[in-house]
XYZ file of C-alpha atoms in Angstrom:
556
model
C 0.049 0.041 0.017
C 2.868 2.400 0.778
C 6.644 1.849 0.584
C 9.157 4.081 1.693
C 12.999 4.045 0.531
C 15.348 2.743 3.194
C 17.281 6.119 2.848
C 14.994 8.149 4.366
C 16.070 7.777 8.189
C 15.492 10.980 9.671
C 18.359 12.709 11.961
C 16.400 12.721 15.154
C 17.862 13.659 18.520
C 16.371 14.050 22.313
C 14.876 17.169 21.342
C 12.609 15.807 18.717
C 11.560 12.919 21.091
C 10.932 15.363 23.779
C 8.420 16.705 21.361
C 6.534 13.615 20.689
C 6.756 13.072 24.445
C 4.990 16.281 25.572
C 2.530 15.763 22.620
C 1.619 12.232 24.047
C 1.320 13.846 27.316
C -1.189 16.407 25.863
C -3.080 13.985 24.013
C -3.998 11.794 27.305
C -4.500 14.703 29.633
C -7.402 16.011 27.183
C -8.726 12.747 27.467
C -8.341 12.479 31.341
C -9.893 15.964 31.125
C -12.942 15.094 29.044
C -13.768 12.286 31.020
C -15.281 14.424 33.968
C -18.060 15.493 31.028
C -19.133 11.859 30.195
C -22.078 10.499 32.308
C -24.510 9.211 29.885
C -24.131 7.304 26.703
C -25.066 10.479 24.707
C -22.044 12.224 26.157
C -19.817 9.408 25.193
C -21.146 8.970 21.637
C -22.054 12.801 20.611
C -20.654 14.801 23.373
C -23.999 15.599 24.864
C -24.453 17.687 21.705
C -22.995 20.503 23.668
C -19.926 21.702 21.604
C -19.884 25.000 19.575
C -19.631 25.162 15.957
C -16.143 26.258 15.859
C -15.025 23.291 17.833
C -16.856 20.731 15.518
C -16.082 22.707 12.119
C -12.129 22.142 13.119
C -12.348 18.732 14.225
C -14.923 18.153 10.988
C -11.657 18.996 8.438
C -9.082 17.389 11.088
C -10.837 14.360 11.108
C -10.389 14.085 7.226
C -6.682 15.550 7.314
C -5.367 11.776 8.398
C -1.687 11.152 7.418
C -3.070 8.871 4.911
C -4.453 12.291 2.997
C -1.245 14.032 3.550
C 1.066 11.376 2.320
C -1.237 10.312 -0.351
C -2.396 13.838 -1.834
C 1.579 14.993 -1.552
C 2.232 11.506 -3.857
C -0.762 12.326 -5.951
C 0.674 16.022 -6.451
C 4.018 14.710 -7.230
C 2.121 11.943 -9.936
C -0.386 14.016 -11.228
C 0.539 17.724 -11.096
C -1.909 20.400 -10.563
C -5.031 17.696 -11.398
C -4.763 16.987 -7.648
C -6.705 20.071 -6.722
C -9.957 18.516 -8.070
C -10.234 16.625 -4.706
C -10.771 19.563 -2.761
C -12.146 22.216 -4.897
C -14.626 20.172 -6.741
C -14.526 16.911 -4.695
C -15.066 18.513 -1.287
C -16.347 21.869 -1.387
C -19.578 21.678 -3.104
C -20.528 18.504 -1.080
C -19.675 20.044 2.141
C -21.948 23.117 1.398
C -24.605 20.954 0.170
C -24.252 19.111 3.643
C -24.333 21.883 5.757
C -27.139 23.925 4.081
C -29.654 20.992 3.261
C -28.743 17.567 4.851
C -27.700 18.596 8.156
C -31.249 20.390 9.081
C -32.580 16.789 8.748
C -29.817 14.851 10.447
C -29.667 17.233 13.239
C -33.573 18.007 13.431
C -34.430 14.116 13.567
C -32.337 13.927 16.747
C -30.554 10.609 15.112
C -27.447 9.692 17.015
C -26.078 8.511 13.407
C -26.233 8.382 9.726
C -27.890 4.834 9.671
C -30.174 5.684 12.228
C -31.594 8.135 9.883
C -32.353 5.412 7.449
C -34.220 3.337 10.083
C -36.353 6.047 10.341
C -36.834 6.643 6.472
C -36.907 3.283 5.165
C -37.040 0.767 8.120
C -35.089 -1.895 9.663
C -34.000 -3.526 6.917
C -31.943 -0.621 5.017
C -30.624 0.162 8.851
C -28.910 -2.845 9.284
C -27.517 -3.557 6.058
C -26.024 -0.129 6.078
C -24.831 -0.336 9.981
C -23.154 -3.485 8.995
C -21.653 -1.777 5.907
C -20.610 1.483 7.819
C -18.775 -0.647 10.731
C -16.791 -2.761 8.103
C -15.692 0.354 5.952
C -14.866 2.148 9.616
C -12.487 -0.456 10.607
C -11.083 -1.238 7.449
C -10.286 2.872 6.891
C -8.888 3.058 10.657
C -6.597 -0.051 9.593
C -5.357 1.895 6.584
C -4.286 4.887 8.926
C -2.704 2.405 11.488
C -0.597 0.306 8.661
C 0.429 3.659 6.874
C 1.315 4.995 10.016
C 3.588 2.146 11.040
C 5.581 1.879 7.662
C 6.238 5.708 7.890
C 8.047 5.435 11.353
C 9.590 2.310 10.742
C 11.648 4.033 7.675
C 11.680 7.281 9.157
C 12.466 6.818 12.680
C 13.610 2.885 12.787
C 10.584 2.018 14.793
C 9.572 -2.018 14.415
C 5.910 -2.045 12.771
C 4.546 -3.916 15.539
C 5.949 -0.999 18.321
C 4.475 1.880 15.831
C 0.973 0.112 15.723
C 0.544 -0.981 19.625
C 2.096 2.793 20.545
C -0.250 4.702 18.535
C -3.118 2.130 18.930
C -2.697 2.315 22.768
C -3.089 6.109 22.649
C -6.001 6.084 20.334
C -8.087 3.312 22.355
C -7.041 5.123 25.703
C -7.940 8.897 25.052
C -11.544 7.892 23.497
C -12.158 4.819 25.974
C -11.708 7.491 28.364
C -13.175 11.005 27.170
C -15.690 9.512 24.134
C -16.015 11.535 21.326
C -15.275 15.164 23.038
C -11.816 13.691 23.752
C -11.556 12.613 20.138
C -12.762 16.304 18.709
C -10.598 18.182 20.822
C -7.933 16.347 20.210
C -8.607 16.573 16.469
C -9.017 20.448 17.047
C -5.123 20.134 18.682
C -3.953 17.716 15.763
C -5.097 20.021 13.395
C -2.847 22.994 14.899
C -0.014 20.537 15.187
C -0.639 19.473 11.467
C -0.271 22.875 10.041
C 2.853 23.717 12.547
C 4.383 20.659 10.692
C 3.370 21.366 7.057
C 3.982 24.866 6.992
C 7.495 25.368 7.540
C 8.053 22.518 5.244
C 6.180 24.441 2.330
C 7.647 27.277 3.144
C 11.447 26.607 3.235
C 10.881 24.245 0.266
C 9.664 26.830 -1.894
C 12.766 28.872 -0.952
C 15.018 26.078 -1.849
C 13.374 25.440 -5.347
C 13.473 29.511 -6.008
C 10.152 30.294 -4.918
C 6.700 29.720 -6.934
C 8.176 31.008 -10.055
C 11.197 28.810 -9.974
C 9.162 25.911 -9.051
C 6.986 26.333 -12.026
C 9.684 26.918 -14.220
C 11.241 23.853 -13.389
C 8.069 21.662 -13.566
C 6.843 23.059 -16.996
C 10.396 22.505 -18.530
C 10.654 18.850 -16.999
C 6.764 17.871 -17.408
C 5.377 20.319 -19.920
C 2.609 22.950 -19.313
C -0.288 20.804 -18.500
C 1.222 19.405 -15.643
C 0.476 22.668 -13.842
C -2.988 23.155 -15.128
C -6.316 21.537 -13.522
C -8.549 21.122 -16.997
C -5.949 20.733 -19.707
C -6.015 17.483 -21.470
C -9.057 16.594 -19.443
C -11.376 16.333 -22.788
C -13.168 13.072 -23.766
C -10.553 11.139 -25.762
C -7.675 13.062 -24.457
C -4.836 11.615 -22.084
C -3.399 12.720 -19.162
C -1.647 11.276 -16.051
C -4.776 11.199 -13.960
C -6.485 8.631 -16.584
C -9.702 10.957 -16.407
C -11.622 12.960 -18.277
C -13.683 16.286 -17.219
C -16.939 14.061 -17.359
C -15.778 11.637 -15.083
C -13.915 14.148 -12.757
C -17.211 16.311 -12.263
C -19.511 13.253 -12.281
C -17.429 10.756 -10.607
C -15.324 12.963 -8.220
C -17.198 16.332 -8.067
C -20.816 14.707 -7.809
C -21.171 10.980 -6.967
C -17.653 10.226 -4.763
C -17.771 13.473 -3.302
C -21.403 13.977 -2.504
C -21.107 10.200 -1.581
C -18.291 10.677 1.177
C -19.165 13.827 2.775
C -22.671 13.544 3.279
C -22.881 10.216 4.515
C -19.530 9.324 6.155
C -20.571 9.093 9.952
C -17.073 9.761 10.564
C -17.713 13.491 9.524
C -21.267 13.761 10.039
C -20.812 12.720 13.527
C -18.729 15.871 14.390
C -21.746 17.965 13.370
C -24.212 16.072 15.157
C -22.268 16.606 18.403
C -22.905 20.408 17.889
C -24.649 22.501 20.619
C -27.716 23.218 18.387
C -29.062 23.154 14.694
C -27.347 26.624 13.871
C -24.055 25.299 15.116
C -24.421 21.958 13.538
C -25.376 23.380 10.027
C -21.970 25.611 10.267
C -19.589 22.776 11.149
C -18.820 21.685 7.809
C -19.252 25.440 6.443
C -16.655 26.528 8.684
C -14.350 23.569 8.098
C -15.029 24.197 4.058
C -12.774 27.349 4.442
C -9.863 25.465 5.703
C -10.073 22.893 3.489
C -9.513 25.133 0.507
C -6.325 25.809 1.486
C -4.943 22.364 2.447
C -3.427 21.951 -0.800
C -1.382 24.860 -0.424
C 0.500 22.567 2.362
C -0.470 19.202 0.772
C -0.310 19.203 -2.765
C 2.486 21.972 -3.037
C 5.124 19.987 -1.196
C 4.620 16.963 -3.807
C 5.727 19.547 -6.167
C 8.636 20.978 -4.601
C 9.832 17.135 -3.720
C 9.341 16.382 -7.450
C 11.722 19.130 -8.483
C 14.373 18.579 -5.352
C 14.177 14.531 -6.184
C 13.818 14.260 -10.136
C 13.955 10.429 -9.824
C 11.079 10.308 -7.255
C 8.593 7.697 -8.691
C 10.989 6.871 -11.611
C 12.343 3.655 -10.466
C 11.056 0.356 -8.535
C 14.138 0.413 -6.339
C 14.581 3.956 -5.952
C 12.202 6.969 -4.350
C 8.613 6.795 -4.592
C 5.957 8.957 -4.980
C 4.723 8.383 -1.318
C 8.121 9.451 -0.147
C 7.365 13.241 -1.208
C 6.773 14.560 2.383
C 9.511 12.395 3.885
C 11.843 13.507 1.157
C 11.525 17.318 2.511
C 11.151 16.545 5.758
C 14.876 14.942 5.922
C 16.662 17.537 3.335
C 14.983 20.609 4.638
C 14.031 20.483 8.701
C 16.794 20.997 11.571
C 16.030 18.953 14.807
C 13.288 20.471 16.955
C 11.304 21.590 13.735
C 11.679 17.772 12.639
C 10.367 16.810 15.916
C 7.174 18.915 15.596
C 6.906 17.520 11.521
C 7.073 13.770 13.019
C 4.752 14.701 15.762
C 2.240 16.665 12.865
C 2.555 13.188 11.002
C 1.894 11.041 14.193
C -1.040 13.299 14.763
C -2.297 12.967 11.381
C -2.579 9.079 11.527
C -4.253 9.476 15.423
C -6.411 11.956 13.985
C -7.616 9.636 11.166
C -7.983 6.486 13.056
C -9.459 8.297 15.977
C -12.486 9.703 13.712
C -13.283 6.241 12.443
C -13.063 4.363 15.522
C -15.184 6.623 17.414
C -17.687 6.744 14.923
C -17.325 2.901 14.871
C -18.085 2.566 17.986
C -21.430 4.636 18.168
C -22.544 2.702 14.991
C -22.070 -0.896 16.284
C -23.259 -0.109 19.794
C -26.448 1.965 18.765
C -27.219 0.609 15.465
C -26.607 -2.982 15.886
C -26.036 -4.109 19.759
C -28.683 -1.813 21.190
C -31.259 -2.151 18.276
C -31.341 -5.749 17.555
C -29.320 -7.838 19.730
C -29.534 -6.136 23.230
C -32.704 -4.122 23.344
C -34.176 -1.932 26.247
C -31.188 -2.171 28.760
C -30.554 0.803 30.905
C -28.064 3.824 29.585
C -25.007 2.514 31.468
C -24.793 -0.618 30.206
C -24.423 0.796 26.715
C -22.027 3.324 27.792
C -19.944 0.516 29.173
C -20.768 -1.813 25.769
C -19.277 1.342 23.588
C -16.245 1.587 25.686
C -15.533 -2.158 25.012
C -16.331 -1.649 21.422
C -13.898 1.137 21.118
C -10.977 -1.380 22.322
C -12.756 -4.079 19.870
C -12.505 -1.538 16.982
C -8.996 -0.702 17.482
C -8.077 -4.227 17.425
C -9.929 -4.926 14.516
C -8.094 -2.481 12.685
C -4.873 -3.748 13.430
C -5.854 -6.560 11.559
C -7.562 -5.142 8.721
C -4.527 -3.005 8.304
C -2.542 -5.898 6.177
C -5.378 -6.216 4.044
C -4.421 -2.493 2.514
C -1.078 -3.978 1.595
C -2.306 -5.422 -1.628
C -2.853 -1.611 -2.926
C 0.284 0.172 -4.581
C -0.946 3.691 -3.287
C -2.859 4.935 -0.369
C -5.544 7.100 -2.185
C -6.286 4.650 -4.586
C -7.368 1.961 -1.642
C -9.336 4.676 0.017
C -11.216 5.909 -2.848
C -11.598 2.390 -3.769
C -13.428 1.952 -0.198
C -15.343 5.146 -0.879
C -16.721 3.826 -4.215
C -17.768 0.757 -2.651
C -19.688 1.870 0.427
C -20.315 5.576 0.676
C -21.608 5.957 -3.156
C -24.543 3.471 -2.639
C -25.136 5.337 0.722
C -25.665 8.507 -0.961
C -27.731 7.315 -3.706
C -30.346 5.903 -1.373
C -30.402 9.124 0.922
C -30.723 11.612 -1.837
C -33.865 9.766 -3.296
C -35.149 9.333 -0.317
C -34.893 12.557 1.052
C -36.487 14.531 -2.106
C -38.758 11.718 -3.214
C -41.762 10.886 -0.731
C -43.077 7.913 -2.702
C -39.708 6.179 -2.255
C -40.628 2.979 -0.345
C -38.702 0.958 2.267
C -37.860 -1.909 -0.005
C -36.296 0.497 -2.435
C -33.970 1.855 0.068
C -32.489 -1.571 0.993
C -32.453 -2.986 -2.727
C -31.178 0.311 -3.864
C -28.053 0.303 -1.268
C -27.503 -3.379 -1.933
C -27.454 -3.563 -5.706
C -25.060 -0.090 -5.663
C -22.412 -1.738 -3.438
C -22.223 -5.043 -5.867
C -22.366 -2.798 -8.813
C -19.361 -1.021 -7.609
C -17.571 -4.041 -6.755
C -18.617 -6.042 -9.742
C -17.164 -2.992 -12.082
C -13.995 -2.695 -10.367
C -13.132 -6.368 -9.612
C -14.561 -7.835 -12.944
C -14.746 -5.507 -15.747
C -11.567 -3.044 -14.363
C -9.268 -5.708 -13.002
C -9.977 -8.735 -15.356
C -9.599 -5.991 -18.430
C -12.770 -6.268 -19.685
C -12.896 -2.579 -19.805
C -9.896 -0.519 -20.412
C -9.552 2.300 -17.906
C -6.226 3.846 -17.947
C -5.972 4.100 -13.830
C -7.145 2.638 -10.470
C -8.071 6.398 -9.801
C -10.172 6.510 -13.342
C -11.720 3.233 -12.392
C -12.792 4.476 -8.942
C -14.812 7.297 -10.816
C -16.307 4.920 -13.513
C -17.438 2.512 -10.243
C -19.040 5.293 -8.494
C -20.765 6.674 -11.484
C -21.914 2.802 -11.984
C -22.999 2.740 -8.341
C -25.119 5.634 -8.527
C -26.713 4.801 -11.658
C -27.402 1.052 -10.808
C -28.826 2.078 -7.102
C -30.845 4.568 -8.583
C -32.594 2.456 -11.127
C -33.214 -0.194 -8.907
C -34.717 2.104 -6.347
C -37.271 3.992 -8.745
C -38.195 0.264 -10.493
C -39.037 -0.958 -6.748
C -40.613 2.161 -5.648
C -42.829 1.597 -8.547
C -44.246 -2.022 -7.363
C -44.029 -1.523 -3.889
C -45.981 0.607 -1.368
C -44.454 3.885 0.030
C -44.324 4.730 3.559
C -47.358 7.033 5.082
C -46.998 10.638 4.611
C -47.412 11.178 8.363
C -44.122 9.076 9.152
C -42.010 11.166 6.659
C -42.160 14.434 8.869
C -38.633 15.682 8.986
C -37.419 12.963 7.058
C -38.177 14.105 3.408
C -37.723 17.588 2.043
C -40.583 19.915 1.995
C -41.681 18.596 5.764
C -40.383 19.694 9.170
C -39.939 17.882 12.343
C -40.490 19.454 15.762
C -36.202 19.583 16.026
C -36.276 21.896 12.721
C -38.071 24.680 14.296
C -35.663 25.485 17.175
C -35.081 29.192 17.281
C -31.425 30.217 16.820
C -29.443 30.699 20.003
C -27.956 34.302 21.069
C -25.566 35.636 18.628
C -25.840 32.812 16.040
C -28.220 35.292 13.986
C -25.323 37.724 13.223
C -24.620 38.483 9.768
C -21.391 36.585 9.442
C -22.688 33.375 11.112
C -25.458 33.163 8.562
C -24.805 29.572 6.935
C -25.947 30.864 3.418
C -23.407 33.296 3.318
C -20.523 30.781 5.056
C -21.930 28.149 2.380
C -21.936 30.147 -0.914
C -18.570 32.176 0.125
C -17.207 28.802 0.357
C -18.245 28.020 -3.480
C -17.114 31.062 -4.772
C -13.551 31.377 -3.037
C -13.052 27.465 -4.336
C -14.191 28.504 -7.958
C -11.303 31.490 -7.608
C -8.771 29.012 -6.391
C -9.222 27.575 -9.843
C -8.171 30.154 -12.122
C -4.504 30.381 -11.644
C -4.411 26.702 -12.810
C -6.815 26.847 -15.667
C -4.540 28.664 -18.228
């Protein structure tokens, strides 16, 4: 999944390890501090729905800013150039805005504790159980990616054996989530967000200075890779070739609509942060606040990948040498002095832990509430489910350790993650979007649409693409196509099944379908929430316009 060259061992010293130790101490301290607020299962799984929007917003973006994204998107930057910005400006921002403005009122207003629980109210037990199982499986798979990738990185950079890195990081995530629940995870994610930036910003600034600034960077890459390498859209016409192996249609529909909306609007590891907000206004603003730092993340993730390509022209050129995944570690090795190097290593570790913690905390919520309490052990007292959640957290970490090695068959981190998203998140999205906007959609349609979409994505990837029945230039291109296939098949099945089955009574759809309202959606704004700069519509449109403006320098 990720390989790093042997020559990347970092010259760390006592100062660097001291910084790392201080970070671990602070992480555990936050966990113990959060413990005082955990008295009920709602406190443990959703922070008692008490957190301010700025906290949940930063946690929202940090939960996605795992080291798999940092290393993977830097690798994509080195491999694909400016095409990588599509994952942010068209592959994230529109979906995050849609979540905040359109979907959060339904999620938060219906008072559900998870994304699968929304399907229980909208479609019934069959869709609920299937989506819960699918999400639980995908959560531990993605948690395993973070854990395994972190072990490989620390082994290459610091010389730690893989099992030591897995045990140490897994143990710390386990301890602070088990003790403090979601509050501990979220407040640590806020800390991790700033630690990650403290690691990446110096790397980018020093790297740009080394290659002669932005002009020097663009001149070098244009000379070696051609003009199209630093443009986002050149060469994406249908029938044209480009390093990404995708055209504008698959980028817009596959990445920008299906995969993006499927991930950001139904992935409970993200939505859970918004559900923990203190009121509906804060919940709506959570993904909108997160959208603004997300817009600028390419500056400290994709740009370092480009810098590494100039500093190490052999990057990705040979099997035995430096690979694209080595982009960030190469810069850390060559540019950072001790002390700053310790911050950078801590930032990478923080990123891995943030990604893993987000998936483990969402796994324990879904498994405890949507599987265990809903179907296996009903009607127990609240403290029983609180204790169960803590046990399930430990189980989730252990399973994540096991599933980590499944990822070893994939040559690129982001390819693997995008494959999982096309399998699991896209079918969920089609069920949500049709069920949320079409009252007639029946309960059976939700189940069969989810199942057929998941199967269709897997068949397209493993049979049509992997067996060479259809020719797609790259794994990423195949993921875009799988997403479109999952969406189309799931939607068609839902329409057909709806036409031959009975819809749910209209009275049971209040607050679950667009155009209806539930009592939770009537909530009045809290004091200060009606200020003009907190208006969700202003934040949402501002993020969309800013993302569009960012495309301009990379479009010509």
